[in-house]
Short mmCIF file of C-alpha atoms in Angstrom, two decimals:
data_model
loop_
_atom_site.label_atom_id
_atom_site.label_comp_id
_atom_site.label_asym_id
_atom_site.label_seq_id
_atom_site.Cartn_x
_atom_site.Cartn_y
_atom_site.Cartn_z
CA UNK A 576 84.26 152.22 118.52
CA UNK A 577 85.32 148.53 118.69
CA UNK A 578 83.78 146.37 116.01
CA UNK A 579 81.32 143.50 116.34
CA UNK A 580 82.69 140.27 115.26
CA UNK A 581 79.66 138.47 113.78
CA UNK A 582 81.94 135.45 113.13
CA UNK A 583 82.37 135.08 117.47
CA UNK A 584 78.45 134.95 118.10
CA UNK A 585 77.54 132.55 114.52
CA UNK A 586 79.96 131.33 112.37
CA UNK A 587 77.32 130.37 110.13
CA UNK A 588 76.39 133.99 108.66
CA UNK A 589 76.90 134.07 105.35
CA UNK A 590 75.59 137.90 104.59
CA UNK A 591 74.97 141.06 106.77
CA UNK A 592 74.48 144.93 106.57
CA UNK A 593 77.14 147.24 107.08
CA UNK A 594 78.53 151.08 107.93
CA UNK A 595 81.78 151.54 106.65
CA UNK A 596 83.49 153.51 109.86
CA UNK A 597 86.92 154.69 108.09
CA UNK A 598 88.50 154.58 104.48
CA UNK A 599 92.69 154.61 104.37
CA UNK A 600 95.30 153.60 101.97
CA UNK A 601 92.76 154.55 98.79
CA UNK A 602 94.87 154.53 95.78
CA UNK A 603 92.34 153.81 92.87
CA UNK A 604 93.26 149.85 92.68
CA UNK A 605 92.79 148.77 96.29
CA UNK A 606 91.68 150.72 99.93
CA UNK A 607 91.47 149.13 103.29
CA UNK A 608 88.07 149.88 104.98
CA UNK A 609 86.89 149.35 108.51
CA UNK A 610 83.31 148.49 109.44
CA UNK A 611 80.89 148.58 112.31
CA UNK A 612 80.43 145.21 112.11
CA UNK A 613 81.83 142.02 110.52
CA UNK A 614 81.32 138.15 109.96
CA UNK A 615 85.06 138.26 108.04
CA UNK A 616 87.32 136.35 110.10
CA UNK A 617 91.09 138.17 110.27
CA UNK A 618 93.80 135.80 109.74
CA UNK A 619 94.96 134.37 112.78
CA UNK A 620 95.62 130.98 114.92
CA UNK A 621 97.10 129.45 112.21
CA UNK A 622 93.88 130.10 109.57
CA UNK A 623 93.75 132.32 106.54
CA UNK A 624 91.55 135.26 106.27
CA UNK A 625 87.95 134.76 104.89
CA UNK A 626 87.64 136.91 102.01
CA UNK A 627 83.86 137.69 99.37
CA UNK A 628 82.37 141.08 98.56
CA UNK A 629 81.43 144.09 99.92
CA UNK A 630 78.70 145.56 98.05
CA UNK A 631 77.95 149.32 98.25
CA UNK A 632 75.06 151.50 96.74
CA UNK A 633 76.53 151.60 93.11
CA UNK A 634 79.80 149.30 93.49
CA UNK A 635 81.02 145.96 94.59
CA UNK A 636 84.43 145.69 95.97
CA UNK A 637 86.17 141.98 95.94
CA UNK A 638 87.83 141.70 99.92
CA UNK A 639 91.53 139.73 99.29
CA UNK A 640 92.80 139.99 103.10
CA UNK A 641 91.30 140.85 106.06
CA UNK A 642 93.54 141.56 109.43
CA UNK A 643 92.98 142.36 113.15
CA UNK A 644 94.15 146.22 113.82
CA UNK A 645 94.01 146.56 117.68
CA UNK A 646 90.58 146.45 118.57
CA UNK A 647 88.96 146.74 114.94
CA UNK A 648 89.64 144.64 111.23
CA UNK A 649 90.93 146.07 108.64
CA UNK A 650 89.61 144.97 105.15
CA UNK A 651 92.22 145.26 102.11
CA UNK A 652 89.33 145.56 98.98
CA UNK A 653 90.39 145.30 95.50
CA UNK A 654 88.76 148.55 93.43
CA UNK A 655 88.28 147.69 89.36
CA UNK A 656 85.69 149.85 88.41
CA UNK A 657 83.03 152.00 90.47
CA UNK A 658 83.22 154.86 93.41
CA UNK A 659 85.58 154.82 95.95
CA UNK A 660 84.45 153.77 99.30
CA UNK A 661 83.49 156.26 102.10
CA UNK A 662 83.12 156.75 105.77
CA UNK A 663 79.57 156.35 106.25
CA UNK A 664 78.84 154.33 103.32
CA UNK A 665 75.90 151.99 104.14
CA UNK A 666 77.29 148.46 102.28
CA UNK A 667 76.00 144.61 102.27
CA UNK A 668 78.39 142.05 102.93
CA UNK A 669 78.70 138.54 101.35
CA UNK A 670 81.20 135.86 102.46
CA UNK A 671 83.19 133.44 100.02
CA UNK A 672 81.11 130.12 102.36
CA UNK A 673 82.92 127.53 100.83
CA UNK A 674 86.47 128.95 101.85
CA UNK A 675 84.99 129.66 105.22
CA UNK A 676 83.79 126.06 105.52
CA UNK A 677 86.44 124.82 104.22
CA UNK A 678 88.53 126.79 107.23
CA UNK A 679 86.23 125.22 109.71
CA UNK A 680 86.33 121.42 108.68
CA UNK A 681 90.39 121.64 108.37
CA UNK A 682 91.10 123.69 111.47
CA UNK A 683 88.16 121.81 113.41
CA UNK A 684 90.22 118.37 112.29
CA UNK A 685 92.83 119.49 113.48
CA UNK A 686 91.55 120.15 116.64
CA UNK A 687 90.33 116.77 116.73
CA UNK A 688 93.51 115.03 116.20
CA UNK A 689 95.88 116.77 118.14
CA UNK A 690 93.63 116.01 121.04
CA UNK A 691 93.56 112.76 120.01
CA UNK A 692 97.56 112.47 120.07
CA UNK A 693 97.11 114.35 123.16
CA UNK A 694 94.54 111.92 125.01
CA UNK A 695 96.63 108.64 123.62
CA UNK A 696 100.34 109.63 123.36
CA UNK A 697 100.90 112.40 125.60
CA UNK A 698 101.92 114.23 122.75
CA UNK A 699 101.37 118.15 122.67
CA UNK A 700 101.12 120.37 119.40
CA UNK A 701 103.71 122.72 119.19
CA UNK A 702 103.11 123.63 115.64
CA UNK A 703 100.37 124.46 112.97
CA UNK A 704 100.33 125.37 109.46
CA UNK A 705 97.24 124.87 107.11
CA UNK A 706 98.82 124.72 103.73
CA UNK A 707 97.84 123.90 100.45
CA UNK A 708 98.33 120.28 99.60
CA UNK A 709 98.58 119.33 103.12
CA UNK A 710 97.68 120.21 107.15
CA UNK A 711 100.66 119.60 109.42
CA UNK A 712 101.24 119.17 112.96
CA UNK A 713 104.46 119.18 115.03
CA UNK A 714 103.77 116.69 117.63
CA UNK A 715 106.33 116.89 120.99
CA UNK A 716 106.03 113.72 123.28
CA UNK A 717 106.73 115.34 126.50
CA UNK A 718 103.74 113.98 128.90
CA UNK A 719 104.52 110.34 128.74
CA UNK A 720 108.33 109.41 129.45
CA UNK A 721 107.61 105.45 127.92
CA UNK A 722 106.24 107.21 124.86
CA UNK A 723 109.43 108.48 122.58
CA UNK A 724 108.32 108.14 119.13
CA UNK A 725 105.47 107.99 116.82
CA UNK A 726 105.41 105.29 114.51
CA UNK A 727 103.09 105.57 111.45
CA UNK A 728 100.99 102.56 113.19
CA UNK A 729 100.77 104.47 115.97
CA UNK A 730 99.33 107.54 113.96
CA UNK A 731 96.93 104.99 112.34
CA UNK A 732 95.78 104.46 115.96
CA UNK A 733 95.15 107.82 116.64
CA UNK A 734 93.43 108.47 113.19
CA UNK A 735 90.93 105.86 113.72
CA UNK A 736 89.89 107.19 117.16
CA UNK A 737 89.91 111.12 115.68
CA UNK A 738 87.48 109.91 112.96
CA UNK A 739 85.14 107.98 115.81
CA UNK A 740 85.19 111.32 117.38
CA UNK A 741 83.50 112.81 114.14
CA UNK A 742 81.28 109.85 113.74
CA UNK A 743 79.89 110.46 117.12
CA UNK A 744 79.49 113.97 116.45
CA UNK A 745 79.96 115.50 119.49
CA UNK A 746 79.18 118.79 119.89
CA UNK A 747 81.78 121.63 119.32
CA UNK A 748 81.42 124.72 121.74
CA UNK A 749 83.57 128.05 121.99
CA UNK A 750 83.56 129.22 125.61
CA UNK A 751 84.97 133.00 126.17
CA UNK A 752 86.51 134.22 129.26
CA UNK A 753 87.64 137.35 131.00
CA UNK A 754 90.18 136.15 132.74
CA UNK A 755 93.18 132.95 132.99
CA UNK A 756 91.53 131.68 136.36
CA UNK A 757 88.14 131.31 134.55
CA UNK A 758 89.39 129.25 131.78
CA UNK A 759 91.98 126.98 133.72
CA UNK A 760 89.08 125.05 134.95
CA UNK A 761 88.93 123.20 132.13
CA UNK A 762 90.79 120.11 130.88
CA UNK A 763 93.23 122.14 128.60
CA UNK A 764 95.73 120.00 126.78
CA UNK A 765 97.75 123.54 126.18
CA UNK A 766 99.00 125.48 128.69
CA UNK A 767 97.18 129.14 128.19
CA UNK A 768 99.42 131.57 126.67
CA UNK A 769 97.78 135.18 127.87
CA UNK A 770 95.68 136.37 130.63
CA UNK A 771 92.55 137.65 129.07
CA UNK A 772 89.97 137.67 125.87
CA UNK A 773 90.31 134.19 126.22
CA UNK A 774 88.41 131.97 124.17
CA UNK A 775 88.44 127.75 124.45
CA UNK A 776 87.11 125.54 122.09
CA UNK A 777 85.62 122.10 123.04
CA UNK A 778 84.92 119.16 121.02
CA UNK A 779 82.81 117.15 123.56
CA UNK A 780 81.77 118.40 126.58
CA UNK A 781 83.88 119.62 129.37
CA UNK A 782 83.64 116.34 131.45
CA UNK A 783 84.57 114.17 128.55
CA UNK A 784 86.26 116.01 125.71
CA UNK A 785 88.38 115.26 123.25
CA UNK A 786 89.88 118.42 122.77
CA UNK A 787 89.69 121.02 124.83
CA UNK A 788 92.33 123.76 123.89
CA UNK A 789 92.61 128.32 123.17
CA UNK A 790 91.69 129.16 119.78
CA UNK A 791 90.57 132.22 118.07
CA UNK A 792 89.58 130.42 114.73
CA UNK A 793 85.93 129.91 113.24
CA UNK A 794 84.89 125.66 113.42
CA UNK A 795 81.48 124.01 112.85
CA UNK A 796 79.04 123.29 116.09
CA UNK A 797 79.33 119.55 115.77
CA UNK A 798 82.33 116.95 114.86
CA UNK A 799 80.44 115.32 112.46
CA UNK A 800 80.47 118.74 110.02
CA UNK A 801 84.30 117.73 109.43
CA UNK A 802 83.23 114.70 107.80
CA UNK A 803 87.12 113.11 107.71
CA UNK A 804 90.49 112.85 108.68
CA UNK A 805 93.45 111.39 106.54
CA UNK A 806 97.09 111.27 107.86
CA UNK A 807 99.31 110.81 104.67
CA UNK A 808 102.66 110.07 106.76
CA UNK A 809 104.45 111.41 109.68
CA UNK A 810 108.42 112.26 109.85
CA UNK A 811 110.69 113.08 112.04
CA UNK A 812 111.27 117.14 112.58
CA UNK A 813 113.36 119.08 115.13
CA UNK A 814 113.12 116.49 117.77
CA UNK A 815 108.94 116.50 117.31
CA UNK A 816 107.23 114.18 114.81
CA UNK A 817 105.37 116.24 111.87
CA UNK A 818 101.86 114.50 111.04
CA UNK A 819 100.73 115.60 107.63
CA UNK A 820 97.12 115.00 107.31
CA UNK A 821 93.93 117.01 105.78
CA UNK A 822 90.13 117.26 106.86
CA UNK A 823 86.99 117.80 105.23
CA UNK A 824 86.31 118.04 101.82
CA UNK A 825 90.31 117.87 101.18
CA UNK A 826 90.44 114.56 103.14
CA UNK A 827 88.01 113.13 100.68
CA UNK A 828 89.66 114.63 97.56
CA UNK A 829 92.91 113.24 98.11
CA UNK A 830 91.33 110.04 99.06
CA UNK A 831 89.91 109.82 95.72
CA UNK A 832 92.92 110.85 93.44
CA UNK A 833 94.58 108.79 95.52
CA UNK A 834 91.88 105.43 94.66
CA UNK A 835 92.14 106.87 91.06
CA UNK A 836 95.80 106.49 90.71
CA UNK A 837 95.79 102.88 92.42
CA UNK A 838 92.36 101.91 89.81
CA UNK A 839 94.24 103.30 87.14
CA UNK A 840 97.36 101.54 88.03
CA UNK A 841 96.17 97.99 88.90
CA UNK A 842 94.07 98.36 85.81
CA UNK A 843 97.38 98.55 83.63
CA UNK A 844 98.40 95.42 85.84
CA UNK A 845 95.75 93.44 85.12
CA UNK A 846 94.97 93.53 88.73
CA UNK A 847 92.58 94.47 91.72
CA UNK A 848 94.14 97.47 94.31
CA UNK A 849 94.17 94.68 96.84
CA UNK A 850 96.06 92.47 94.92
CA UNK A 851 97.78 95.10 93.01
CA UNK A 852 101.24 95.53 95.46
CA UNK A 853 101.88 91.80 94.84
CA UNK A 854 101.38 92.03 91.03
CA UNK A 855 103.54 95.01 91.22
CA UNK A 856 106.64 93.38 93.48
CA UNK A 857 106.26 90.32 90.19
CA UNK A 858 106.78 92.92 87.68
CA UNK A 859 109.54 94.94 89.54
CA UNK A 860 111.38 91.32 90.02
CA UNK A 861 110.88 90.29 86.31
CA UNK A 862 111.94 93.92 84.98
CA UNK A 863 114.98 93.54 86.87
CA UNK A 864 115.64 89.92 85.98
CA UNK A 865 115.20 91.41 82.31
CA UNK A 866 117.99 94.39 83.24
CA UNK A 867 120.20 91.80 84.35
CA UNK A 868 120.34 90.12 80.92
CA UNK A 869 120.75 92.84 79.05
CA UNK A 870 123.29 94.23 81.36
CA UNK A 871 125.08 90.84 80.28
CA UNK A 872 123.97 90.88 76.82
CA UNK A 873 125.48 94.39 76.61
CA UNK A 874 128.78 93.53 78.27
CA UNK A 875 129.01 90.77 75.67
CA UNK A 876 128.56 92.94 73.02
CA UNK A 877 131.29 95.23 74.44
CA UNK A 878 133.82 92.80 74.52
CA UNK A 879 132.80 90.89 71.41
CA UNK A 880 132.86 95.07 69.78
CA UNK A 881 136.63 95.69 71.64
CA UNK A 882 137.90 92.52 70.29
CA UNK A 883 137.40 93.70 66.75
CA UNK A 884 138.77 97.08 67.31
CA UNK A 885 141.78 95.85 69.08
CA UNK A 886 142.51 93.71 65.57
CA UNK A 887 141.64 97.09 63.72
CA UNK A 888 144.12 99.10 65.62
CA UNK A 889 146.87 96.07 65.58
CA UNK A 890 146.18 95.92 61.80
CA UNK A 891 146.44 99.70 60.85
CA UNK A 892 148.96 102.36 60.44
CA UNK A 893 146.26 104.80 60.39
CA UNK A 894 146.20 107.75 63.19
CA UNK A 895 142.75 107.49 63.83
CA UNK A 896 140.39 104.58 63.90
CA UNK A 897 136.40 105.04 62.96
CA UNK A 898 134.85 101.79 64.29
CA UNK A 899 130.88 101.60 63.65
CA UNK A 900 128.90 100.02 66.33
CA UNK A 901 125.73 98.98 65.06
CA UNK A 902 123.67 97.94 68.39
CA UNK A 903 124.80 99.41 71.16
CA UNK A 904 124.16 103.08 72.40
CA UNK A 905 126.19 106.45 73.17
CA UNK A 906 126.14 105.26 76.91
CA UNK A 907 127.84 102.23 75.73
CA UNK A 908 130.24 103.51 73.40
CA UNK A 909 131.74 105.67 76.25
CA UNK A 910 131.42 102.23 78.50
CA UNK A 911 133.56 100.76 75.71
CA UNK A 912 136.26 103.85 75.18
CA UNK A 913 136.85 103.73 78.49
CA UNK A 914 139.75 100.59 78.44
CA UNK A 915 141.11 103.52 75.21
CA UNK A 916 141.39 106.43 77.14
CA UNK A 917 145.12 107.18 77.92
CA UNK A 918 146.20 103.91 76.77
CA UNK A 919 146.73 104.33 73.01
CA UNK A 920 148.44 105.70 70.70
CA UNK A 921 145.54 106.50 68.15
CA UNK A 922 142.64 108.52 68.17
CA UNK A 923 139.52 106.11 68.57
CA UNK A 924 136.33 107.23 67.06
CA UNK A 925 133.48 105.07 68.61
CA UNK A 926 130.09 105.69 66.19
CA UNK A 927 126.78 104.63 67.58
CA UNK A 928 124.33 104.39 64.85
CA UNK A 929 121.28 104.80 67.02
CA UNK A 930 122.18 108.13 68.42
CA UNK A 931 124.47 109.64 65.20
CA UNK A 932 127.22 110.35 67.55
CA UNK A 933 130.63 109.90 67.73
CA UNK A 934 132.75 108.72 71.11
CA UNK A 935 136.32 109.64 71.16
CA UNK A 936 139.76 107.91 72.59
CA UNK A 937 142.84 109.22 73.06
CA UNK A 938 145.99 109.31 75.29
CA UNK A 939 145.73 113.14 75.40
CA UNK A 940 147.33 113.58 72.58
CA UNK A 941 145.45 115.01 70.38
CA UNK A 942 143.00 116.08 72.65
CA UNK A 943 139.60 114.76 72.20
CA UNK A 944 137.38 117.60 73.92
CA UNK A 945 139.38 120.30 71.46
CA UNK A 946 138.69 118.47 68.49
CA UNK A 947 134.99 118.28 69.22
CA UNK A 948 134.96 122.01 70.12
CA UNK A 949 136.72 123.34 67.15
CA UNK A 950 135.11 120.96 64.33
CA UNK A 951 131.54 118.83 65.64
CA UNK A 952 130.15 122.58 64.68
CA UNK A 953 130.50 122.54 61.29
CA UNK A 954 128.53 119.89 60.52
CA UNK A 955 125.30 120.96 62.87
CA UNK A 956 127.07 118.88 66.06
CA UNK A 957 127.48 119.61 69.41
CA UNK A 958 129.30 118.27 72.51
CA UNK A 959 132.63 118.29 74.54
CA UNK A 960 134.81 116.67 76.37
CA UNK A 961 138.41 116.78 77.91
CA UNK A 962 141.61 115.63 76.69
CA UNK A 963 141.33 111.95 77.36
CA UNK A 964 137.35 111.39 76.13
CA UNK A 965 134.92 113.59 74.21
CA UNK A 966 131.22 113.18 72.86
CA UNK A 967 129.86 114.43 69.37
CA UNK A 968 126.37 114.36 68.24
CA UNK A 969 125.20 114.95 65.08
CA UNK A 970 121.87 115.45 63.30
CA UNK A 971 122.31 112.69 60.35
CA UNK A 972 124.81 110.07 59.86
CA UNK A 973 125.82 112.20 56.88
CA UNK A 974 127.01 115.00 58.82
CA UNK A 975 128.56 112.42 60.86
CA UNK A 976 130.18 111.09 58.80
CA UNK A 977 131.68 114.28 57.09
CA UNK A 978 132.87 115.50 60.80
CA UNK A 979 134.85 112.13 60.86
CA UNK A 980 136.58 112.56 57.68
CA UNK A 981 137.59 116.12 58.20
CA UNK A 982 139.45 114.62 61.45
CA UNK A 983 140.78 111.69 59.95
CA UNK A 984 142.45 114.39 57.18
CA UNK A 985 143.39 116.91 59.94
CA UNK A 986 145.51 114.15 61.77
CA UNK A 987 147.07 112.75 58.66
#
């Protein structure tokens, strides 16, 4: 017996009695049941499954994927507690409506503006996929030779017009058909694809429609259901253009944490969102007028730090020279060891104060990177390094300090 599909005649049944026509795969946690009838669309055309509950004379069962099996749809129920399902089993059936609707706004939008690209561009859909954050399409300019690109203006464009075509509301119709001839009378932006069980959706009507393509997936009887479409950006892919975009409910949630972020931002500013890129390109320009001078400030310091460690090393027989650097950073000690490194004959020991760790200097000899590995440990430190350079960071200045001392007697 081939099952009714509820979800072909009204999309908009949200509950309906049931026979349950076979039981397989029961294995106490889950079982995949087939009914006499069903308004649970399989997944297909790009759209997930709807899933809800199946509720039987003592049990409910929670329905996680439903799929087309030849003529009939199976339905993959989760069992926690209660009888097992059986042939014959008389059950009521509730859909999860808000991921239906949700279904029928996105897939509905995109009908909408892929028909849109069609109508203005020439560009045909060659791809679908209805994720999570985001709806994308894979857009192929092949109708129009003068068109060979979509800019993001150009998407703007067509976003504009696919959100007149939900202001208007025009009516949304799914016409089925036996055969290819039947259905090739229409304006089809799509080339069909098989020869029979054929069904076309329309948004408009025939003589004037804005879309007019095959689809087996569930959409609202009027544009205007879809409420809006939002293109985030569009990129090159495979020699197509990908439009990333949502619909519905989703268009107007990532419209508002996208407002949110911008209030929140040009709050911090000091600013309105319309005046906020300005404010922002004045604070980018002073930040980086402020990096400049400290990247000179720094340098300063460098040199003015080098100069006094050059006189240390001139002025000392010691092996190894511990020079403290007050101000600048760990970064900046290695910036600074770097003139040292294979050009000396003593082992330099850069400290930076702020970060309790040491820099090391050497011509190789000894080598920096073994020191660190064999000693840094025990006082608490950690780090490495090669032959030439090392790093050494320490918990406390004491510890530092110790780790220091123990190298200055180990090179003695």
């Amino acid at each position: 017996m081939t099952v009714k599909k509820i979800f072909q005649e009204n999309v908009y049944v949200k509950e309906w009695d049931a026979v349950i026509t076979d039981v397989v795969s029961a294995d106490g946690t889950s079982a995949d049941i087939y009914l006499d009838q069903t308004a649970f669309f399989p997944e297909g055309g790009g759209q997930s499954c709807d899933i809800g509950i199946i509720a039987g004379s003592a049990s409910v069962w929670q329905v996680t994927d439903v799929q087309e099996d030849g003529s009939q749809i199976r339905h993959r129920i989760s069992i926690t507690s209660g009888s097992l399902p059986s042939s014959g089993d008389k059950v009521h059936c509730t859909l999860d409506w808000d991921r239906r609707f949700d279904n029928m706004q996105r897939h509905c939008g995109e009908h909408i503006l892929s028909g849109i690209c069609y109508s203005m561009y020439g560009g045909i859909n060659r791809g679908f996929h209805m994720g999570h954050d985001a709806m994308t399409i894979d857009i192929s300019l092949e109708e129009d030779p003068a068109i060979t690109e979509l800019t993001y203006e150009m998407v703007m464009d067509a976003e504009l017009e696919a959100n007149k075509v939900i202001w208007s509301n025009a009516p949304v119709t799914v016409m089925r058909f036996d055969t290819r001839e039947e259905a090739e009378g229409l304006p089809l932006r799509k080339a069909l694809a098989f020869d029979e069980d054929i069904s076309i959706v329309c948004v408009g009507s025939p003589e004037n429609a804005s879309d007019c393509v095959a689809c087996c997936g569930t959409h609202p009887s009027t544009a205007g259901q879809v409420g809006l479409i939002k293109v985030f950006k569009v990129e090159k892919y495979k020699g197509m253009f990908r439009i990333f975009f949502e619909a519905g409910r989703r268009a107007l949630e990532a419209c508002r944490l996208r407002h949110d972020i911008l209030y929140t931002l040009s709050n911090r500013y000091s600013s309105s969102i319309e005046d906020f890129p300005a404010k922002l390109k004045s604070s980018e320009e002073k930040t980086a007028e402020v990096k400049g001078k400290l990247h000179r400030v720094t340098a300063a310091l460098i040199a003015g730090e080098s100069a006094k460690l050059d006189a240390a090393i001139e002025g000392s027989d010691e092996s190894v020279i511990v020079h403290r650097l007050k101000v600048l950073s760990m970064d900046d000690a290695f910036n600074m060891a770097k003139q040292y490194m294979g050009n000396t004959d003593k082992l330099i020991m850069l400290y930076a104060e702020e970060d309790t760790s040491f820099i090391l200097a050497s011509s190789g000899t000894p080598a920096c990177g073994k020191l660190v590995r064999e000693y840094a440990s025990f006082y608490n430190g950690k780090g490495g390094g090669n032959d030439l350079s090392a790093r050494a960071i320490f918990t406390s200045e004491e510890n530092a300090m110790l780790f220091a001392d123990l190298i200055a007697k180990h090179l003695k």
